[in-house]
Short mmCIF file of C-alpha atoms in Angstrom, two decimals:
data_model
loop_
_atom_site.label_atom_id
_atom_site.label_comp_id
_atom_site.label_asym_id
_atom_site.label_seq_id
_atom_site.Cartn_x
_atom_site.Cartn_y
_atom_site.Cartn_z
CA MET C 17 82.49 -50.81 373.22
CA PRO C 18 79.95 -50.55 369.77
CA ARG C 19 79.26 -54.18 368.86
CA THR C 20 80.95 -53.75 364.97
CA THR C 21 84.52 -52.48 367.21
CA PHE C 22 83.77 -55.73 369.25
CA LEU C 23 83.39 -57.97 366.73
CA LEU C 24 86.19 -57.05 364.53
CA VAL C 25 88.52 -57.22 368.18
CA LEU C 26 86.97 -60.69 368.92
CA PRO C 27 89.40 -62.84 366.84
CA LEU C 28 92.14 -60.73 368.36
CA ILE C 29 90.64 -61.25 372.26
CA VAL C 30 90.21 -64.85 371.40
CA SER C 31 94.14 -65.52 369.73
CA LEU C 32 96.14 -63.78 373.02
CA ALA C 33 93.65 -65.61 375.44
CA THR C 34 94.60 -68.85 373.78
CA MET C 35 97.93 -67.99 373.25
CA ALA C 36 97.95 -67.35 377.61
CA SER C 37 96.00 -70.65 378.38
CA ALA C 38 98.65 -72.85 376.23
CA GLN C 39 101.59 -71.37 378.02
CA SER C 40 103.59 -73.42 380.27
CA PRO C 41 104.40 -70.95 383.96
CA ALA C 42 108.03 -71.63 382.13
CA ASP C 43 107.02 -69.77 379.24
CA ARG C 44 105.02 -67.72 381.32
CA ALA C 45 107.85 -66.57 383.56
CA LEU C 46 109.80 -66.29 380.39
CA ALA C 47 107.39 -63.76 378.64
CA ALA C 48 107.16 -61.32 381.55
CA ASP C 49 110.89 -61.24 382.29
CA VAL C 50 111.63 -60.27 378.51
CA ASP C 51 108.80 -57.95 378.34
CA THR C 52 110.12 -56.29 381.51
CA PHE C 53 113.91 -56.27 380.29
CA VAL C 54 112.58 -54.90 376.87
CA GLN C 55 110.29 -51.87 378.27
CA ARG C 56 113.87 -51.18 380.87
CA ILE C 57 116.20 -51.31 377.58
CA MET C 58 113.72 -49.08 375.54
CA SER C 59 113.43 -46.57 379.01
CA ILE C 60 117.56 -46.41 379.11
CA SER C 61 118.09 -45.89 374.95
CA GLY C 62 115.46 -43.67 374.16
CA ALA C 63 114.77 -45.81 371.24
CA PRO C 64 111.76 -44.31 368.90
CA GLY C 65 110.60 -48.16 368.46
CA MET C 66 111.08 -51.97 368.84
CA ALA C 67 109.17 -55.24 368.49
CA ILE C 68 109.89 -58.51 369.07
CA ALA C 69 109.25 -61.76 369.01
CA VAL C 70 109.75 -65.10 371.30
CA VAL C 71 108.96 -68.24 370.56
CA SER C 72 109.26 -71.48 372.85
CA GLY C 73 109.02 -75.05 371.03
CA ASP C 74 105.61 -75.10 369.05
CA ARG C 75 104.11 -71.31 370.08
CA PRO C 76 104.88 -67.99 370.71
CA VAL C 77 105.19 -66.88 374.42
CA LEU C 78 105.65 -63.02 374.17
CA VAL C 79 105.17 -60.74 370.61
CA LYS C 80 104.39 -57.25 370.75
CA GLY C 81 105.84 -54.02 370.17
CA TYR C 82 107.28 -50.93 372.01
CA GLY C 83 107.43 -47.35 371.41
CA PHE C 84 106.70 -45.40 368.36
CA ALA C 85 106.49 -46.56 364.53
CA ASP C 86 105.39 -43.22 363.59
CA LEU C 87 106.63 -40.49 366.79
CA GLU C 88 105.39 -37.31 364.44
CA ARG C 89 101.71 -39.24 364.12
CA ARG C 90 102.20 -40.98 367.68
CA ILE C 91 101.68 -44.36 365.55
CA PRO C 92 102.90 -47.00 368.28
CA VAL C 93 104.48 -49.86 367.56
CA THR C 94 102.24 -53.29 367.49
CA GLU C 95 102.65 -56.56 366.64
CA ASN C 96 101.39 -56.17 362.78
CA THR C 97 103.69 -52.96 362.68
CA ILE C 98 106.03 -53.11 359.39
CA PHE C 99 109.83 -53.08 359.88
CA TYR C 100 112.24 -53.43 356.54
CA ILE C 101 114.13 -56.49 358.14
CA ALA C 102 117.57 -56.53 355.61
CA SER C 103 119.86 -59.12 355.31
CA THR C 104 117.75 -61.69 357.23
CA THR C 105 116.37 -61.97 353.80
CA LYS C 106 118.95 -63.92 352.50
CA ALA C 107 117.53 -67.06 354.87
CA PHE C 108 114.19 -66.71 353.07
CA THR C 109 115.74 -66.51 349.59
CA ALA C 110 118.21 -69.28 350.84
CA LEU C 111 115.08 -71.27 351.59
CA THR C 112 113.41 -70.78 348.33
CA LEU C 113 116.05 -72.21 346.54
CA ALA C 114 116.48 -75.16 348.55
CA LEU C 115 112.60 -75.60 347.94
CA MET C 116 112.99 -74.99 344.14
CA ALA C 117 116.14 -77.76 344.82
CA ASP C 118 114.29 -80.46 346.51
CA ARG C 119 111.19 -80.16 343.38
CA LYS C 120 114.32 -80.29 340.78
CA THR C 121 113.62 -76.97 339.32
CA VAL C 122 117.38 -76.14 340.22
CA ASP C 123 120.29 -78.13 341.44
CA LEU C 124 122.66 -76.25 344.18
CA ASP C 125 125.48 -78.17 343.42
CA ALA C 126 125.13 -77.48 339.56
CA PRO C 127 127.58 -74.33 338.08
CA VAL C 128 125.94 -70.92 337.48
CA THR C 129 126.91 -70.88 333.85
CA ARG C 130 123.90 -73.73 333.84
CA TYR C 131 121.43 -70.97 334.78
CA LEU C 132 122.68 -67.72 333.92
CA ARG C 133 124.13 -68.36 330.28
CA ASP C 134 123.88 -64.62 329.09
CA ALA C 135 125.83 -63.17 331.96
CA ARG C 136 129.61 -61.61 331.24
CA TRP C 137 132.25 -62.12 334.34
CA ALA C 138 135.35 -60.86 334.96
CA PRO C 139 138.49 -61.84 333.98
CA GLY C 140 140.03 -64.43 336.67
CA VAL C 141 136.30 -65.56 337.01
CA ASN C 142 135.48 -69.24 336.46
CA PRO C 143 131.57 -69.32 336.56
CA ASP C 144 131.76 -72.74 335.40
CA SER C 145 133.45 -73.99 338.61
CA ILE C 146 131.31 -71.69 341.00
CA THR C 147 127.73 -73.47 342.39
CA VAL C 148 124.39 -72.22 343.44
CA ARG C 149 125.27 -73.62 346.48
CA GLN C 150 128.75 -71.02 347.19
CA LEU C 151 126.57 -68.18 346.12
CA LEU C 152 124.59 -68.77 348.75
CA THR C 153 127.23 -69.63 351.21
CA HIS C 154 129.52 -66.84 350.47
CA THR C 155 132.35 -68.88 348.60
CA HIS C 156 131.97 -68.16 345.22
CA GLY C 157 134.94 -65.97 345.34
CA ILE C 158 133.76 -62.60 343.43
CA ASP C 159 134.74 -59.70 344.72
CA GLY C 160 131.13 -58.04 346.58
CA ASP C 161 132.30 -54.67 345.80
CA GLY C 162 130.70 -53.38 342.55
CA PRO C 163 128.13 -51.73 340.67
CA VAL C 164 125.61 -54.72 340.78
CA VAL C 165 125.50 -54.85 344.80
CA TRP C 166 125.45 -51.00 344.70
CA ARG C 167 122.26 -50.90 341.96
CA THR C 168 120.59 -53.08 343.76
CA ALA C 169 120.71 -52.12 347.04
CA PHE C 170 120.89 -48.41 346.46
CA THR C 171 120.24 -46.92 343.81
CA GLY C 172 117.19 -49.63 342.68
CA VAL C 173 118.57 -48.03 338.47
CA HIS C 174 118.78 -51.31 337.00
CA THR C 175 117.17 -54.36 335.11
CA ASN C 176 118.49 -57.98 335.03
CA ALA C 177 120.57 -58.04 331.67
CA LEU C 178 121.90 -54.72 332.49
CA LEU C 179 122.93 -56.52 336.29
CA LYS C 180 124.23 -59.55 333.64
CA ASP C 181 126.41 -57.07 331.99
CA LEU C 182 128.19 -55.80 335.09
CA LEU C 183 129.00 -58.64 336.53
CA GLN C 184 131.89 -58.39 334.16
CA HIS C 185 133.11 -55.19 336.94
CA HIS C 186 133.17 -57.29 339.98
CA GLY C 187 136.88 -59.75 339.75
CA PRO C 188 137.99 -61.68 341.55
CA SER C 189 138.08 -62.21 346.07
CA SER C 190 141.48 -61.66 347.71
CA ALA C 191 139.84 -64.12 350.09
CA GLY C 192 139.25 -66.86 347.05
CA ARG C 193 136.84 -69.51 347.90
CA ALA C 194 137.09 -68.82 351.89
CA TYR C 195 133.88 -67.56 352.96
CA ARG C 196 133.46 -63.53 352.62
CA TYR C 197 129.95 -61.94 353.42
CA THR C 198 128.38 -60.06 351.01
CA ASN C 199 125.45 -59.45 348.90
CA LEU C 200 126.86 -60.62 345.54
CA GLY C 201 125.84 -63.86 345.71
CA TYR C 202 122.68 -63.38 346.57
CA ASN C 203 122.24 -60.71 344.16
CA ILE C 204 123.15 -63.31 341.25
CA ALA C 205 120.74 -66.17 343.17
CA GLY C 206 117.87 -63.61 342.37
CA ILE C 207 118.88 -62.88 339.16
CA MET C 208 118.91 -66.87 338.39
CA ILE C 209 115.88 -67.40 340.27
CA ASP C 210 114.40 -64.84 337.55
CA ASP C 211 115.68 -66.76 334.47
CA VAL C 212 114.53 -70.25 336.12
CA ARG C 213 111.16 -69.54 336.59
CA GLY C 214 110.42 -66.39 334.00
CA GLY C 215 109.27 -64.50 336.89
CA LYS C 216 110.81 -62.39 339.44
CA TRP C 217 112.55 -63.20 342.55
CA GLN C 218 109.99 -61.20 344.73
CA ASP C 219 107.47 -64.27 343.44
CA ALA C 220 108.93 -67.01 343.80
CA LEU C 221 109.34 -65.93 347.94
CA ALA C 222 105.90 -65.27 348.67
CA ARG C 223 104.63 -68.62 346.44
CA HIS C 224 107.64 -71.42 348.15
CA VAL C 225 107.78 -69.63 351.74
CA MET C 226 105.43 -66.69 352.30
CA THR C 227 102.51 -68.41 351.78
CA PRO C 228 102.36 -71.59 353.08
CA LEU C 229 103.43 -69.95 356.35
CA GLY C 230 100.55 -67.58 356.30
CA MET C 231 102.99 -64.79 356.60
CA SER C 232 100.36 -62.29 355.25
CA SER C 233 102.13 -58.88 356.31
CA THR C 234 105.72 -59.80 354.60
CA ALA C 235 106.93 -59.14 351.14
CA ALA C 236 109.46 -58.02 349.31
CA HIS C 237 107.58 -55.09 348.13
CA VAL C 238 106.85 -51.60 350.39
CA SER C 239 104.26 -50.65 347.92
CA ARG C 240 102.01 -53.32 348.90
CA PHE C 241 101.19 -52.22 352.13
CA ASP C 242 99.34 -48.93 354.04
CA SER C 243 102.10 -46.65 354.71
CA ALA C 244 100.34 -46.05 357.94
CA ARG C 245 101.19 -49.44 358.90
CA LEU C 246 105.13 -48.81 358.27
CA ALA C 247 107.83 -48.21 361.47
CA MET C 248 109.20 -44.93 360.03
CA PRO C 249 113.21 -44.58 360.44
CA TYR C 250 114.94 -43.12 362.96
CA ILE C 251 118.63 -41.52 363.65
CA MET C 252 119.20 -40.71 367.45
CA ASP C 253 120.77 -37.39 367.79
CA PRO C 254 121.80 -35.51 371.04
CA ALA C 255 118.25 -34.12 370.81
CA GLY C 256 116.68 -37.36 370.73
CA PRO C 257 115.19 -39.11 367.17
CA ARG C 258 115.37 -37.42 363.99
CA ARG C 259 112.78 -38.79 361.38
CA ALA C 260 115.02 -40.08 358.33
CA HIS C 261 114.32 -40.64 355.04
CA TYR C 262 112.52 -43.81 354.07
CA ALA C 263 115.07 -45.57 352.03
CA LYS C 264 113.82 -48.61 350.46
CA THR C 265 111.31 -49.04 347.97
CA ASP C 266 110.39 -51.49 345.64
CA ALA C 267 113.13 -51.15 342.86
CA ASN C 268 116.09 -51.19 345.80
CA MET C 269 114.93 -54.15 347.41
CA GLN C 270 117.05 -57.24 346.54
CA ALA C 271 117.22 -61.10 347.14
CA ALA C 272 120.55 -60.18 349.56
CA GLY C 273 117.94 -57.71 351.77
CA GLY C 274 114.61 -56.93 350.28
CA MET C 275 112.07 -57.65 352.88
CA VAL C 276 109.67 -56.12 355.48
CA SER C 277 107.79 -58.16 357.96
CA THR C 278 105.98 -57.87 361.33
CA ALA C 279 106.44 -59.46 364.66
CA ALA C 280 103.48 -61.67 364.29
CA ASP C 281 104.88 -62.78 360.71
CA LEU C 282 108.56 -63.59 362.53
CA ALA C 283 106.48 -65.63 365.26
CA LYS C 284 106.03 -67.85 362.33
CA TRP C 285 108.97 -68.20 360.87
CA LEU C 286 110.85 -68.31 364.36
CA GLU C 287 108.66 -71.31 365.12
CA ALA C 288 108.90 -73.13 361.39
CA GLN C 289 112.71 -72.94 361.73
CA ILE C 290 112.51 -74.70 365.21
CA ASN C 291 110.20 -77.35 364.28
CA ARG C 292 111.68 -78.06 360.82
CA GLY C 293 108.96 -76.84 359.07
CA ARG C 294 106.16 -77.77 360.96
CA LEU C 295 103.54 -74.43 362.01
CA SER C 296 100.95 -74.88 364.39
CA GLY C 297 101.32 -78.52 364.09
CA ARG C 298 101.29 -79.07 360.63
CA GLN C 299 104.35 -79.98 358.27
CA VAL C 300 103.78 -76.58 356.15
CA LEU C 301 107.52 -77.43 354.93
CA PRO C 302 109.55 -80.46 354.02
CA GLU C 303 110.99 -81.18 357.15
CA HIS C 304 114.49 -81.76 355.27
CA VAL C 305 114.75 -78.93 352.92
CA VAL C 306 114.55 -76.86 356.09
CA ALA C 307 117.47 -79.20 357.96
CA GLU C 308 119.28 -78.58 355.08
CA THR C 309 119.35 -74.96 355.36
CA GLN C 310 120.38 -74.66 359.31
CA ARG C 311 122.96 -77.65 358.10
CA GLN C 312 126.70 -75.89 358.54
CA GLN C 313 128.30 -75.66 354.83
CA VAL C 314 131.62 -74.14 355.37
CA PRO C 315 133.32 -72.54 358.37
CA ALA C 316 133.59 -69.19 359.07
CA GLY C 317 134.75 -67.34 362.26
CA GLY C 318 133.83 -64.20 364.20
CA THR C 319 131.48 -63.00 366.73
CA ARG C 320 127.69 -62.07 367.58
CA GLY C 321 128.17 -60.62 371.33
CA ASP C 322 128.65 -64.00 373.20
CA ILE C 323 127.94 -65.99 370.46
CA GLN C 324 131.20 -67.59 368.79
CA LEU C 325 130.68 -67.81 365.15
CA VAL C 326 131.97 -71.72 363.66
CA GLY C 327 130.23 -71.40 360.03
CA TYR C 328 127.85 -70.34 357.76
CA ALA C 329 124.31 -72.90 356.51
CA LEU C 330 122.03 -71.67 354.17
CA GLY C 331 121.21 -68.11 355.13
CA TRP C 332 121.70 -68.90 358.95
CA MET C 333 125.84 -68.00 360.27
CA VAL C 334 125.95 -71.23 363.09
CA GLY C 335 127.41 -70.37 366.10
CA VAL C 336 128.05 -71.62 369.54
CA LEU C 337 126.81 -70.17 373.01
CA GLY C 338 127.59 -72.30 375.78
CA GLY C 339 127.26 -75.43 374.18
CA ASP C 340 125.13 -75.19 372.47
CA THR C 341 124.11 -74.30 368.65
CA VAL C 342 122.65 -71.22 367.45
CA LEU C 343 121.37 -70.27 364.00
CA LEU C 344 121.43 -66.80 364.05
CA HIS C 345 121.07 -63.83 361.61
CA GLY C 346 121.33 -60.18 361.65
CA GLY C 347 120.65 -57.10 359.13
CA GLY C 348 120.93 -53.35 358.72
CA PHE C 349 119.93 -50.74 356.34
CA SER C 350 120.02 -46.83 356.79
CA ALA C 351 117.39 -46.49 360.28
CA PHE C 352 116.62 -50.49 360.55
CA ARG C 353 118.16 -53.24 362.20
CA THR C 354 116.76 -56.86 362.86
CA GLN C 355 118.33 -59.94 364.69
CA ILE C 356 117.31 -63.42 364.51
CA ALA C 357 118.08 -66.49 365.88
CA PHE C 358 116.80 -69.81 367.46
CA VAL C 359 119.07 -72.39 369.40
CA PRO C 360 117.37 -75.65 367.58
CA ARG C 361 118.42 -78.28 371.17
CA ARG C 362 116.65 -75.87 373.09
CA ARG C 363 113.25 -74.75 370.70
CA ILE C 364 113.67 -70.93 371.57
CA GLY C 365 114.02 -68.37 369.42
CA VAL C 366 113.94 -65.05 369.36
CA ALA C 367 113.45 -61.95 366.54
CA VAL C 368 113.49 -58.24 367.07
CA VAL C 369 113.11 -55.14 364.59
CA THR C 370 114.05 -51.78 365.86
CA ASN C 371 113.62 -48.69 363.78
CA GLU C 372 116.56 -46.78 364.90
CA GLY C 373 119.98 -48.24 363.98
CA ASN C 374 122.72 -46.70 366.28
CA VAL C 375 121.08 -46.91 370.13
CA GLY C 376 118.37 -49.25 368.35
CA GLY C 377 120.94 -51.51 366.61
CA GLY C 378 122.60 -51.80 369.74
CA ALA C 379 119.75 -52.87 371.91
CA ILE C 380 118.10 -55.19 370.15
CA ASP C 381 121.36 -57.57 370.02
CA VAL C 382 121.19 -56.88 373.59
CA VAL C 383 117.54 -58.21 373.90
CA ALA C 384 118.07 -61.10 372.03
CA GLN C 385 121.44 -62.20 374.11
CA TYR C 386 118.90 -61.84 376.79
CA VAL C 387 116.41 -64.31 375.47
CA LEU C 388 118.96 -67.04 374.85
CA ASP C 389 120.78 -66.91 377.92
CA ARG C 390 117.65 -66.78 379.86
CA ALA C 391 116.65 -69.71 377.99
CA ARG C 392 119.79 -71.42 379.38
CA ASP C 393 119.46 -70.41 382.70
CA GLY C 394 116.27 -72.14 382.66
#
């Protein structure tokens, strides 16, 4: 190996060696089992690409890519391949607002009209009775179907002034103030962050969350990364994966689902969540703020695989699996699917991403469930 090449890869070699030496026999067994299982799932499903991060306690035990990020150019998925992570963005947005509240920049229990004074609201919607917290827990009582969601997530044709005007076309929800999952509350929260900070919600997330956690390959802008690092989207046809249109640009990245990340960065995110703001042994984010985002705020039902959902926190669904509380959130858009879950009591977490939404989307759910079950079985 040429000396220059060796010097470039030396930090990676040292990092991997350190990770391996620090792992307990149980963690090494977990990593080996999960690695074997993922390889089997990839061979059965035919999914083009997948990446996984498994964190146990205060360290990653498996951070790895499988298959291809770009089949045509034969670019393999690695732990540094950038995937669109869709609605798992909500946990980042909610944590940002919780950190802003801790610094007294906003009040989560204040009415949204304190921060959005010039928005237009539909008849029957009383914004003075809707709090910022209700935006983040999907209990704001506004119908999520309408032009604000369409323009922010799909067309990307909008300004904040236009979105504030278009809110008048989102009437009261038929669910009232009961939990109903939509993007709208987080879309409004993103506009609010812009108004409060006099900047952009994308920069707020970076300043409050990604930069402190050292998530240098995570952003709410696709354009900030070399396209060679991006996982390309695919649709599964009878003949195999077919290249799809990359449907996300900077314009339609939004606070409810507008970030890209890597398995390596998601390992840091999981470690900080499992350890209430601690990363690499250092308290990077305030423990009480992270704890607040993980606290169940409202009741909610449903299932995710074997997980029984019981509520919603701030950007996290709350579920129960075999007596354990699980915090989780999935995301999907076009061909991309993401699943992130962790069990606070067992201090185990998993993040799985794929660039094919049908069989790949099902595959990552199976993989995430396997990791959680494997941790319970010991």
